[in-house]
């Protein structure tokens, strides 16, 4: 999932395939919230194929981004990943990358009109998203076609200026936008600079947002969503006005330069959820959650502003079944070896994180932990997500510094094991709990985070083996870190002499 595969093959299980109850399996057309259970997998698969026949259709009218991060390319990715059928009308060709736009080639307005006719007279659309229109002539053509085909779910992202500063809508077209397109708009999604350009109000705080939203509402759109990402208040606040009430949508502000395509992907997500029948408030709520995750796991590619990653939320859901299966396989291998002597008094656990994990709920581990049984080990349950706090804390801390390292297991401290790890050229590092700050000791679950971060900051990388010799009430412990459960198991067995 982390390598962003260009081809995805989806294999559906037969009715006798073991699938952990509650495991979410999703594809480009499966909702991430839908869940399989062993008893109903066959019925649900039939339901999904029925859903495909009634797949909602979303048309995006926008410019092409040769770098793939924004515009038509971002829209189609988002629409598809959220389970609808994406169609496109290209209004302009841009030669651009993460640094900026190098050239723009306009599409003749007559050809823009022909693209719209070709799509709508045959396929139709449950929602139309409008992005970059370039000039007044194209804008008027688009507005005319929306009237002709009586499209009522029109979501307009009034793209005026690129992140690089390149003008994407001529000033002469601002008047046409207000008079021709806004009266046909179901949801308008300007950012703060665009909202200010539309209403002439300088926006510095929430009160200004409310004034601007009301002023823009009187220009004709049924719903006005002003995206407040440009406010310097530490929050990513968006404000919706429907002509009667204000609704606020807040999320953490994620510090990253890789935000290319945020507006396009956000408005495409809103359009998709509206096409699928969600009311405006709910559609925006779901789209806000989606884009927040896409920003959180944005891609650090190119030399400028990297793109957001609409694939990230879906990748995490797709990985759940495989994470459980990989843990099962690793545990079964360990059970065949006499490794009971490596289990500490507090017992062990083996955890495996989803790509882009952010909480213990994103990490699968063994409920009841791994216990010593005769000369080997035993478990009381199959792996589950959210089954461990301690090993989850280790993995989450490690992933802050290296997203490829998603698995870990704690074992009993053993001097001979450490010596063999060093002979095998494993990277072995330790932390001393005696130097742990009192504030850290007082916070439950903070010790491991402090210890690992201390090591990584000193070494500049995450080691294979992290150990400590304990403290009052704290058992000495070794943590084995790896890319996946099998990587961890191989390190343990190799250092254990098996």
CSV table of C-alpha atoms in Angstrom, one decimal:
chain,number,residue,atom,x,y,z
A,1,UNK,CA,0.0,0.0,0.0
A,2,UNK,CA,2.8,2.4,0.8
A,3,UNK,CA,4.3,2.1,-2.6
A,4,UNK,CA,1.2,3.4,-4.3
A,5,UNK,CA,0.6,0.5,-6.8
A,6,UNK,CA,-0.6,1.4,-10.2
A,7,UNK,CA,-2.6,-1.7,-10.6
A,8,UNK,CA,-5.0,-3.1,-8.0
A,9,UNK,CA,-6.5,-6.6,-8.2
A,10,UNK,CA,-9.4,-7.4,-5.9
A,11,UNK,CA,-10.0,-11.0,-5.0
A,12,UNK,CA,-13.3,-11.8,-3.2
A,13,UNK,CA,-13.3,-14.7,-0.7
A,14,UNK,CA,-15.6,-17.7,-1.1
A,15,UNK,CA,-18.1,-18.5,1.6
A,16,UNK,CA,-15.8,-20.9,3.4
A,17,UNK,CA,-12.9,-18.4,3.6
A,18,UNK,CA,-12.1,-17.4,7.1
A,19,UNK,CA,-12.6,-13.6,7.5
A,20,UNK,CA,-12.4,-12.1,11.0
A,21,UNK,CA,-15.7,-10.7,12.0
A,22,UNK,CA,-15.6,-6.9,11.7
A,23,UNK,CA,-12.8,-6.7,9.2
A,24,UNK,CA,-13.4,-4.0,6.7
A,25,UNK,CA,-12.6,-4.8,3.1
A,26,UNK,CA,-13.0,-2.0,0.6
A,27,UNK,CA,-12.2,-1.3,-3.0
A,28,UNK,CA,-12.6,1.7,-5.3
A,29,UNK,CA,-16.4,1.1,-5.3
A,30,UNK,CA,-16.9,-0.3,-1.8
A,31,UNK,CA,-17.7,2.1,1.0
A,32,UNK,CA,-14.9,2.0,3.6
A,33,UNK,CA,-17.6,1.7,6.3
A,34,UNK,CA,-19.1,-1.5,5.0
A,35,UNK,CA,-18.0,-4.7,6.8
A,36,UNK,CA,-17.8,-8.4,6.0
A,37,UNK,CA,-18.6,-11.2,8.4
A,38,UNK,CA,-18.0,-14.9,7.8
A,39,UNK,CA,-21.7,-15.6,7.8
A,40,UNK,CA,-22.9,-13.0,5.3
A,41,UNK,CA,-19.9,-12.5,2.9
A,42,UNK,CA,-21.7,-14.1,0.0
A,43,UNK,CA,-24.9,-12.0,0.4
A,44,UNK,CA,-22.8,-8.8,0.9
A,45,UNK,CA,-20.8,-9.5,-2.3
A,46,UNK,CA,-24.1,-9.8,-4.2
A,47,UNK,CA,-25.2,-6.6,-2.7
A,48,UNK,CA,-22.0,-4.8,-3.8
A,49,UNK,CA,-22.5,-6.0,-7.4
A,50,UNK,CA,-26.0,-4.7,-7.3
A,51,UNK,CA,-24.6,-1.4,-6.0
A,52,UNK,CA,-22.3,-1.2,-9.0
A,53,UNK,CA,-25.3,-1.3,-11.3
A,54,UNK,CA,-26.7,1.8,-9.5
A,55,UNK,CA,-23.3,3.5,-9.2
A,56,UNK,CA,-23.8,7.3,-8.9
A,57,UNK,CA,-22.2,9.4,-11.6
A,58,UNK,CA,-20.2,12.6,-11.0
A,59,UNK,CA,-19.0,14.9,-13.8
A,60,UNK,CA,-16.1,17.2,-13.1
A,61,UNK,CA,-15.5,20.2,-15.3
A,62,UNK,CA,-12.0,21.5,-14.7
A,63,UNK,CA,-8.5,22.0,-15.9
A,64,UNK,CA,-5.9,19.2,-16.4
A,65,UNK,CA,-2.9,19.0,-14.1
A,66,UNK,CA,0.0,17.2,-15.8
A,67,UNK,CA,1.6,16.6,-12.4
A,68,UNK,CA,-1.5,14.6,-11.3
A,69,UNK,CA,-2.0,16.4,-7.9
A,70,UNK,CA,-4.9,18.7,-8.6
A,71,UNK,CA,-7.6,19.5,-11.3
A,72,UNK,CA,-9.2,16.7,-13.3
A,73,UNK,CA,-6.7,14.1,-12.1
A,74,UNK,CA,-7.3,14.7,-8.4
A,75,UNK,CA,-11.1,14.8,-9.0
A,76,UNK,CA,-11.3,11.5,-10.8
A,77,UNK,CA,-9.1,9.8,-8.2
A,78,UNK,CA,-11.3,11.1,-5.4
A,79,UNK,CA,-14.6,10.3,-7.1
A,80,UNK,CA,-13.5,6.7,-7.9
A,81,UNK,CA,-12.0,6.0,-4.5
A,82,UNK,CA,-15.2,7.1,-2.8
A,83,UNK,CA,-17.3,4.7,-4.8
A,84,UNK,CA,-18.8,6.7,-7.7
A,85,UNK,CA,-18.2,6.9,-11.5
A,86,UNK,CA,-16.1,9.8,-12.5
A,87,UNK,CA,-16.5,11.7,-15.9
A,88,UNK,CA,-14.5,14.7,-17.1
A,89,UNK,CA,-14.8,17.8,-19.2
A,90,UNK,CA,-11.4,19.5,-19.7
A,91,UNK,CA,-11.4,23.3,-19.8
A,92,UNK,CA,-7.7,23.9,-20.0
A,93,UNK,CA,-4.4,22.0,-20.2
A,94,UNK,CA,-1.7,23.0,-17.8
A,95,UNK,CA,2.0,22.2,-17.8
A,96,UNK,CA,2.6,22.0,-14.1
A,97,UNK,CA,4.3,20.1,-11.3
A,98,UNK,CA,4.7,20.5,-7.6
A,99,UNK,CA,6.7,23.8,-8.0
A,100,UNK,CA,4.1,25.6,-10.1
A,101,UNK,CA,2.4,26.1,-13.5
A,102,UNK,CA,4.7,26.6,-16.4
A,103,UNK,CA,2.2,27.1,-19.1
A,104,UNK,CA,-1.6,27.0,-19.8
A,105,UNK,CA,-3.3,26.1,-23.0
A,106,UNK,CA,-6.9,27.0,-23.2
A,107,UNK,CA,-9.5,24.6,-24.7
A,108,UNK,CA,-11.8,26.3,-27.3
A,109,UNK,CA,-15.1,27.1,-25.6
A,110,UNK,CA,-17.1,25.3,-28.3
A,111,UNK,CA,-15.1,22.1,-27.6
A,112,UNK,CA,-15.9,22.4,-23.9
A,113,UNK,CA,-19.5,22.6,-24.8
A,114,UNK,CA,-19.2,19.5,-27.0
A,115,UNK,CA,-17.6,17.5,-24.2
A,116,UNK,CA,-20.5,18.4,-21.8
A,117,UNK,CA,-23.1,17.5,-24.5
A,118,UNK,CA,-21.4,14.1,-25.1
A,119,UNK,CA,-21.4,13.1,-21.5
A,120,UNK,CA,-24.8,14.5,-20.4
A,121,UNK,CA,-27.0,13.5,-23.3
A,122,UNK,CA,-25.8,9.8,-23.0
A,123,UNK,CA,-24.6,9.1,-19.5
A,124,UNK,CA,-26.1,11.9,-17.4
A,125,UNK,CA,-24.8,13.0,-14.0
A,126,UNK,CA,-26.1,12.8,-10.4
A,127,UNK,CA,-23.8,15.8,-9.5
A,128,UNK,CA,-21.6,18.2,-11.4
A,129,UNK,CA,-18.4,19.6,-9.9
A,130,UNK,CA,-17.1,22.8,-11.5
A,131,UNK,CA,-13.5,23.8,-11.0
A,132,UNK,CA,-11.1,25.9,-13.2
A,133,UNK,CA,-13.0,27.6,-16.0
A,134,UNK,CA,-10.2,30.0,-17.2
A,135,UNK,CA,-12.3,32.7,-18.9
A,136,UNK,CA,-15.7,34.2,-19.2
A,137,UNK,CA,-16.6,32.5,-22.5
A,138,UNK,CA,-16.0,29.0,-21.1
A,139,UNK,CA,-17.9,30.0,-17.9
A,140,UNK,CA,-21.0,31.1,-19.9
A,141,UNK,CA,-20.9,27.9,-22.0
A,142,UNK,CA,-20.8,25.8,-18.8
A,143,UNK,CA,-23.6,27.8,-17.2
A,144,UNK,CA,-25.7,27.4,-20.4
A,145,UNK,CA,-25.3,23.6,-20.4
A,146,UNK,CA,-26.2,23.3,-16.8
A,147,UNK,CA,-29.4,25.1,-17.5
A,148,UNK,CA,-30.0,23.0,-20.7
A,149,UNK,CA,-29.7,19.7,-18.9
A,150,UNK,CA,-31.4,20.9,-15.7
A,151,UNK,CA,-28.6,19.9,-13.4
A,152,UNK,CA,-29.5,20.9,-9.8
A,153,UNK,CA,-26.6,19.4,-7.8
A,154,UNK,CA,-23.9,21.7,-9.0
A,155,UNK,CA,-20.9,22.1,-6.7
A,156,UNK,CA,-18.6,25.0,-7.7
A,157,UNK,CA,-15.0,25.4,-6.5
A,158,UNK,CA,-14.3,28.9,-7.8
A,159,UNK,CA,-10.6,28.3,-8.7
A,160,UNK,CA,-9.1,31.7,-9.2
A,161,UNK,CA,-5.4,31.5,-8.3
A,162,UNK,CA,-3.1,28.5,-8.0
A,163,UNK,CA,-1.0,27.8,-4.9
A,164,UNK,CA,2.0,29.0,-6.9
A,165,UNK,CA,0.3,32.4,-7.6
A,166,UNK,CA,-0.7,31.7,-11.2
A,167,UNK,CA,-4.0,33.3,-12.2
A,168,UNK,CA,-6.5,30.6,-13.2
A,169,UNK,CA,-9.6,32.7,-13.7
A,170,UNK,CA,-9.3,36.0,-15.5
A,171,UNK,CA,-10.6,39.1,-13.7
A,172,UNK,CA,-13.0,39.8,-16.5
A,173,UNK,CA,-14.6,36.4,-15.7
A,174,UNK,CA,-15.4,37.4,-12.1
A,175,UNK,CA,-18.5,39.2,-13.1
A,176,UNK,CA,-19.7,36.3,-15.3
A,177,UNK,CA,-19.2,34.0,-12.4
A,178,UNK,CA,-21.5,36.0,-10.2
A,179,UNK,CA,-24.2,36.6,-12.8
A,180,UNK,CA,-24.2,33.3,-14.7
A,181,UNK,CA,-22.9,30.5,-12.5
A,182,UNK,CA,-23.5,31.3,-8.8
A,183,UNK,CA,-27.3,31.4,-9.3
A,184,UNK,CA,-27.2,27.8,-10.5
A,185,UNK,CA,-24.9,26.6,-7.7
A,186,UNK,CA,-26.0,24.1,-5.1
A,187,UNK,CA,-22.8,24.3,-3.0
A,188,UNK,CA,-20.1,27.0,-3.4
A,189,UNK,CA,-16.7,26.2,-1.9
A,190,UNK,CA,-14.4,29.2,-2.0
A,191,UNK,CA,-11.3,29.5,0.2
A,192,UNK,CA,-10.7,32.8,2.1
A,193,UNK,CA,-8.9,34.7,-0.7
A,194,UNK,CA,-11.6,33.6,-3.2
A,195,UNK,CA,-14.4,34.5,-0.8
A,196,UNK,CA,-12.9,37.9,-0.3
A,197,UNK,CA,-12.6,38.4,-4.0
A,198,UNK,CA,-16.3,37.5,-4.5
A,199,UNK,CA,-17.7,39.8,-1.7
A,200,UNK,CA,-15.1,42.4,-1.1
A,201,UNK,CA,-14.9,41.6,2.6
A,202,UNK,CA,-11.5,41.2,4.3
A,203,UNK,CA,-11.7,38.0,6.3
A,204,UNK,CA,-9.6,37.8,9.5
A,205,UNK,CA,-11.8,35.9,12.0
A,206,UNK,CA,-15.0,33.9,12.5
A,207,UNK,CA,-17.2,37.0,12.4
A,208,UNK,CA,-15.7,38.1,9.1
A,209,UNK,CA,-16.3,34.5,7.8
A,210,UNK,CA,-20.0,34.8,8.7
A,211,UNK,CA,-20.4,38.2,7.1
A,212,UNK,CA,-18.7,37.0,3.9
A,213,UNK,CA,-20.8,33.8,3.8
A,214,UNK,CA,-24.0,35.9,4.0
A,215,UNK,CA,-22.9,38.3,1.4
A,216,UNK,CA,-22.0,35.5,-1.0
A,217,UNK,CA,-25.2,33.7,-0.3
A,218,UNK,CA,-27.1,36.7,-1.7
A,219,UNK,CA,-25.3,36.2,-5.0
A,220,UNK,CA,-27.3,33.1,-5.6
A,221,UNK,CA,-25.8,29.8,-4.3
A,222,UNK,CA,-28.0,27.7,-2.1
A,223,UNK,CA,-25.2,26.8,0.2
A,224,UNK,CA,-21.9,28.6,0.9
A,225,UNK,CA,-18.9,26.8,2.4
A,226,UNK,CA,-16.0,29.0,3.1
A,227,UNK,CA,-12.8,27.0,3.7
A,228,UNK,CA,-10.9,28.7,6.6
A,229,UNK,CA,-7.5,27.1,6.1
A,230,UNK,CA,-5.9,30.5,5.6
A,231,UNK,CA,-7.0,31.7,9.1
A,232,UNK,CA,-4.0,31.9,11.4
A,233,UNK,CA,-5.7,30.5,14.5
A,234,UNK,CA,-4.3,27.0,14.7
A,235,UNK,CA,-7.5,25.3,13.6
A,236,UNK,CA,-8.7,24.2,10.1
A,237,UNK,CA,-12.2,25.8,10.4
A,238,UNK,CA,-14.7,25.7,7.5
A,239,UNK,CA,-18.0,27.5,7.8
A,240,UNK,CA,-21.3,26.5,6.0
A,241,UNK,CA,-24.2,28.9,5.6
A,242,UNK,CA,-27.4,27.6,4.1
A,243,UNK,CA,-29.4,30.8,4.2
A,244,UNK,CA,-30.7,30.1,7.7
A,245,UNK,CA,-28.0,28.7,9.9
A,246,UNK,CA,-24.2,28.5,10.3
A,247,UNK,CA,-22.4,25.2,10.7
A,248,UNK,CA,-18.8,24.9,11.7
A,249,UNK,CA,-16.5,22.1,10.7
A,250,UNK,CA,-13.2,21.9,12.5
A,251,UNK,CA,-10.2,19.7,12.3
A,252,UNK,CA,-6.6,19.8,13.4
A,253,UNK,CA,-4.3,21.9,11.3
A,254,UNK,CA,-1.7,19.5,9.9
A,255,UNK,CA,1.7,21.1,9.5
A,256,UNK,CA,2.9,20.1,6.0
A,257,UNK,CA,3.9,21.8,2.8
A,258,UNK,CA,2.4,19.0,0.8
A,259,UNK,CA,-1.1,20.4,0.2
A,260,UNK,CA,-1.3,20.5,-3.6
A,261,UNK,CA,-4.8,19.5,-4.7
A,262,UNK,CA,-6.5,20.1,-1.3
A,263,UNK,CA,-9.4,22.2,-2.7
A,264,UNK,CA,-10.0,20.0,-5.7
A,265,UNK,CA,-10.1,16.8,-3.7
A,266,UNK,CA,-12.3,18.3,-1.0
A,267,UNK,CA,-14.9,19.7,-3.4
A,268,UNK,CA,-14.8,16.4,-5.4
A,269,UNK,CA,-15.5,14.5,-2.2
A,270,UNK,CA,-18.4,16.8,-1.4
A,271,UNK,CA,-19.8,16.3,-4.9
A,272,UNK,CA,-19.5,12.5,-4.6
A,273,UNK,CA,-21.2,12.3,-1.3
A,274,UNK,CA,-24.0,14.6,-2.5
A,275,UNK,CA,-24.4,12.4,-5.6
A,276,UNK,CA,-24.7,9.4,-3.3
A,277,UNK,CA,-27.7,11.1,-1.6
A,278,UNK,CA,-26.1,12.6,1.5
A,279,UNK,CA,-27.6,15.9,2.8
A,280,UNK,CA,-25.3,18.8,2.4
A,281,UNK,CA,-24.3,19.0,6.1
A,282,UNK,CA,-23.4,15.3,6.2
A,283,UNK,CA,-21.7,15.3,2.8
A,284,UNK,CA,-19.4,18.1,4.0
A,285,UNK,CA,-18.7,16.4,7.3
A,286,UNK,CA,-17.6,13.2,5.5
A,287,UNK,CA,-15.6,15.1,3.0
A,288,UNK,CA,-13.8,17.0,5.7
A,289,UNK,CA,-12.8,13.8,7.4
A,290,UNK,CA,-11.6,12.4,4.1
A,291,UNK,CA,-9.5,15.4,3.1
A,292,UNK,CA,-8.0,15.7,6.6
A,293,UNK,CA,-6.7,12.2,6.3
A,294,UNK,CA,-5.6,12.9,2.7
A,295,UNK,CA,-3.5,15.8,4.0
A,296,UNK,CA,-2.2,14.0,7.0
A,297,UNK,CA,-0.8,11.3,4.7
A,298,UNK,CA,0.2,13.6,1.8
A,299,UNK,CA,2.9,12.6,-0.5
A,300,UNK,CA,6.4,14.1,-0.2
A,301,UNK,CA,7.2,14.0,-3.9
A,302,UNK,CA,8.7,16.7,-6.2
A,303,UNK,CA,10.6,19.8,-5.2
A,304,UNK,CA,7.7,22.0,-4.2
A,305,UNK,CA,4.2,21.4,-2.7
A,306,UNK,CA,3.6,17.7,-2.8
A,307,UNK,CA,0.0,16.4,-3.4
A,308,UNK,CA,-2.5,15.3,-0.9
A,309,UNK,CA,-3.1,11.5,-0.9
A,310,UNK,CA,-6.8,10.6,-1.4
A,311,UNK,CA,-5.8,6.9,-1.6
A,312,UNK,CA,-4.6,6.8,2.1
A,313,UNK,CA,-7.9,6.3,3.8
A,314,UNK,CA,-8.8,3.5,1.4
A,315,UNK,CA,-5.4,1.9,1.7
A,316,UNK,CA,-5.8,1.5,5.4
A,317,UNK,CA,-9.1,-0.2,5.1
A,318,UNK,CA,-7.9,-2.6,2.4
A,319,UNK,CA,-4.9,-3.6,4.5
A,320,UNK,CA,-6.9,-4.8,7.5
A,321,UNK,CA,-7.6,-8.4,6.4
A,322,UNK,CA,-4.0,-8.8,5.3
A,323,UNK,CA,-2.7,-7.5,8.6
A,324,UNK,CA,-4.7,-10.1,10.5
A,325,UNK,CA,-3.5,-12.9,8.2
A,326,UNK,CA,0.2,-11.9,8.4
A,327,UNK,CA,0.0,-11.8,12.3
A,328,UNK,CA,-1.6,-15.3,12.3
A,329,UNK,CA,1.1,-16.7,10.1
A,330,UNK,CA,3.9,-15.2,12.2
A,331,UNK,CA,2.4,-16.4,15.5
A,332,UNK,CA,2.0,-20.0,14.1
A,333,UNK,CA,5.7,-20.0,13.2
A,334,UNK,CA,6.7,-18.9,16.7
A,335,UNK,CA,4.5,-21.6,18.2
A,336,UNK,CA,6.6,-24.2,16.5
A,337,UNK,CA,9.8,-23.1,18.2
A,338,UNK,CA,10.9,-23.6,21.9
A,339,UNK,CA,10.9,-19.8,22.6
A,340,UNK,CA,9.1,-19.9,25.9
A,341,UNK,CA,12.2,-18.6,27.7
A,342,UNK,CA,11.8,-15.3,25.8
A,343,UNK,CA,8.4,-14.5,27.3
A,344,UNK,CA,8.7,-11.9,30.1
A,345,UNK,CA,6.7,-12.0,33.4
A,346,UNK,CA,4.3,-9.3,31.9
A,347,UNK,CA,4.0,-11.5,28.8
A,348,UNK,CA,4.6,-10.6,25.2
A,349,UNK,CA,2.7,-9.1,22.3
A,350,UNK,CA,3.3,-8.9,18.6
A,351,UNK,CA,1.7,-5.9,16.8
A,352,UNK,CA,1.3,-4.9,13.2
A,353,UNK,CA,0.1,-1.4,12.1
A,354,UNK,CA,-2.0,-0.4,9.1
A,355,UNK,CA,-0.4,1.9,6.7
A,356,UNK,CA,-0.8,5.5,7.9
A,357,UNK,CA,-1.7,4.3,11.5
A,358,UNK,CA,-2.6,7.1,13.9
A,359,UNK,CA,-4.0,5.3,17.0
A,360,UNK,CA,-3.9,1.9,18.8
A,361,UNK,CA,-7.2,1.1,17.0
A,362,UNK,CA,-5.1,1.0,13.8
A,363,UNK,CA,-2.8,-1.7,15.2
A,364,UNK,CA,-3.6,-5.4,15.3
A,365,UNK,CA,-2.2,-7.5,18.2
A,366,UNK,CA,-3.1,-10.5,20.3
A,367,UNK,CA,-5.9,-10.1,22.9
A,368,UNK,CA,-4.7,-11.6,26.2
A,369,UNK,CA,-1.1,-11.3,25.0
A,370,UNK,CA,1.3,-14.1,24.1
A,371,UNK,CA,2.1,-16.4,27.1
A,372,UNK,CA,4.7,-19.1,27.8
A,373,UNK,CA,3.3,-22.6,27.5
A,374,UNK,CA,5.7,-25.5,28.4
A,375,UNK,CA,8.8,-24.7,26.3
A,376,UNK,CA,6.9,-22.7,23.7
A,377,UNK,CA,4.1,-20.1,23.5
A,378,UNK,CA,0.3,-20.0,23.4
A,379,UNK,CA,-2.4,-17.4,22.6
A,380,UNK,CA,-6.0,-17.3,23.7
A,381,UNK,CA,-7.4,-15.5,20.7
A,382,UNK,CA,-6.9,-14.5,17.1
A,383,UNK,CA,-5.4,-11.1,16.4
A,384,UNK,CA,-7.6,-8.1,16.7
A,385,UNK,CA,-7.3,-4.4,16.1
A,386,UNK,CA,-7.0,-2.3,19.2
A,387,UNK,CA,-5.9,-5.3,21.3
A,388,UNK,CA,-2.7,-3.7,22.8
A,389,UNK,CA,-1.7,-0.4,24.3
A,390,UNK,CA,2.0,-1.0,25.0
A,391,UNK,CA,3.1,-2.5,21.8
A,392,UNK,CA,0.9,-0.1,19.9
A,393,UNK,CA,2.7,2.8,21.6
A,394,UNK,CA,6.1,1.4,20.5
A,395,UNK,CA,4.9,1.0,16.8
A,396,UNK,CA,3.2,4.4,16.7
A,397,UNK,CA,6.3,6.1,18.0
A,398,UNK,CA,8.6,4.3,15.6
A,399,UNK,CA,6.3,5.1,12.6
A,400,UNK,CA,6.7,8.8,13.3
A,401,UNK,CA,10.3,8.4,12.2
A,402,UNK,CA,10.1,5.6,9.7
A,403,UNK,CA,6.6,4.7,8.2
A,404,UNK,CA,8.0,1.5,6.7
A,405,UNK,CA,8.6,0.0,10.2
A,406,UNK,CA,5.1,-1.2,11.2
A,407,UNK,CA,5.6,-4.2,13.4
A,408,UNK,CA,7.2,-4.9,16.8
A,409,UNK,CA,7.3,-7.5,19.6
A,410,UNK,CA,8.4,-7.3,23.2
A,411,UNK,CA,10.4,-10.1,24.7
A,412,UNK,CA,12.3,-10.9,28.0
A,413,UNK,CA,15.6,-9.1,28.5
A,414,UNK,CA,18.4,-11.6,28.0
A,415,UNK,CA,22.1,-10.6,27.8
A,416,UNK,CA,22.9,-13.5,25.5
A,417,UNK,CA,20.2,-12.5,23.1
A,418,UNK,CA,21.6,-9.0,22.9
A,419,UNK,CA,25.1,-10.3,22.3
A,420,UNK,CA,23.9,-12.5,19.4
A,421,UNK,CA,22.0,-9.5,17.9
A,422,UNK,CA,25.2,-7.5,17.9
A,423,UNK,CA,27.1,-10.4,16.3
A,424,UNK,CA,24.4,-10.5,13.6
A,425,UNK,CA,25.0,-6.8,13.0
A,426,UNK,CA,21.5,-5.8,14.1
A,427,UNK,CA,21.3,-2.2,15.1
A,428,UNK,CA,21.0,-2.5,18.9
A,429,UNK,CA,20.4,0.5,21.2
A,430,UNK,CA,19.1,1.1,24.7
A,431,UNK,CA,17.6,3.7,27.0
A,432,UNK,CA,18.1,4.1,30.7
A,433,UNK,CA,14.9,4.6,32.7
A,434,UNK,CA,16.9,6.3,35.5
A,435,UNK,CA,17.1,9.4,33.3
A,436,UNK,CA,13.4,9.5,32.5
A,437,UNK,CA,11.9,12.9,33.4
A,438,UNK,CA,9.5,12.9,36.4
A,439,UNK,CA,6.7,14.4,34.2
A,440,UNK,CA,7.1,11.5,31.8
A,441,UNK,CA,7.0,8.9,34.6
A,442,UNK,CA,3.7,10.4,35.9
A,443,UNK,CA,2.0,10.0,32.5
A,444,UNK,CA,0.7,6.5,32.0
A,445,UNK,CA,2.1,5.0,28.8
A,446,UNK,CA,4.7,7.8,28.1
A,447,UNK,CA,7.8,6.0,29.1
A,448,UNK,CA,8.2,3.9,26.0
A,449,UNK,CA,7.6,6.9,23.8
A,450,UNK,CA,10.2,8.9,25.6
A,451,UNK,CA,12.8,6.1,25.5
A,452,UNK,CA,12.3,5.4,21.8
A,453,UNK,CA,12.4,9.1,20.8
A,454,UNK,CA,15.5,9.6,22.9
A,455,UNK,CA,17.3,6.9,20.9
A,456,UNK,CA,16.1,8.0,17.5
A,457,UNK,CA,17.0,11.6,18.1
A,458,UNK,CA,20.5,10.6,19.2
A,459,UNK,CA,21.1,8.0,16.4
A,460,UNK,CA,19.1,9.6,13.5
A,461,UNK,CA,17.4,6.3,12.7
A,462,UNK,CA,15.3,3.5,14.2
A,463,UNK,CA,17.3,0.5,15.5
A,464,UNK,CA,16.3,-3.2,15.0
A,465,UNK,CA,16.5,-3.8,18.8
A,466,UNK,CA,15.6,-1.4,21.6
A,467,UNK,CA,16.1,-2.6,25.2
A,468,UNK,CA,16.1,-1.2,28.7
A,469,UNK,CA,17.3,-2.8,32.0
A,470,UNK,CA,14.2,-1.7,33.9
A,471,UNK,CA,13.6,0.3,37.0
A,472,UNK,CA,11.6,0.0,40.2
A,473,UNK,CA,8.4,-1.8,39.3
A,474,UNK,CA,9.5,-2.0,35.6
A,475,UNK,CA,10.7,-5.3,34.2
A,476,UNK,CA,13.7,-5.2,31.9
A,477,UNK,CA,12.6,-5.6,28.3
A,478,UNK,CA,13.7,-6.0,24.7
A,479,UNK,CA,11.6,-4.7,21.7
A,480,UNK,CA,12.2,-6.1,18.3
A,481,UNK,CA,11.3,-3.8,15.4
A,482,UNK,CA,10.5,-4.8,11.8
A,483,UNK,CA,8.7,-4.0,8.6
A,484,UNK,CA,6.1,-6.6,9.2
A,485,UNK,CA,5.4,-9.6,11.5
A,486,UNK,CA,7.6,-12.0,9.6
A,487,UNK,CA,10.5,-9.6,9.6
A,488,UNK,CA,10.2,-9.4,13.4
A,489,UNK,CA,9.9,-13.2,13.7
A,490,UNK,CA,13.0,-13.8,11.6
A,491,UNK,CA,15.0,-11.4,13.7
A,492,UNK,CA,13.9,-13.2,16.9
A,493,UNK,CA,14.5,-16.7,15.6
A,494,UNK,CA,17.9,-15.7,14.2
A,495,UNK,CA,19.1,-14.1,17.4
A,496,UNK,CA,17.6,-16.9,19.4
A,497,UNK,CA,19.7,-19.4,17.6
A,498,UNK,CA,16.8,-21.2,15.8
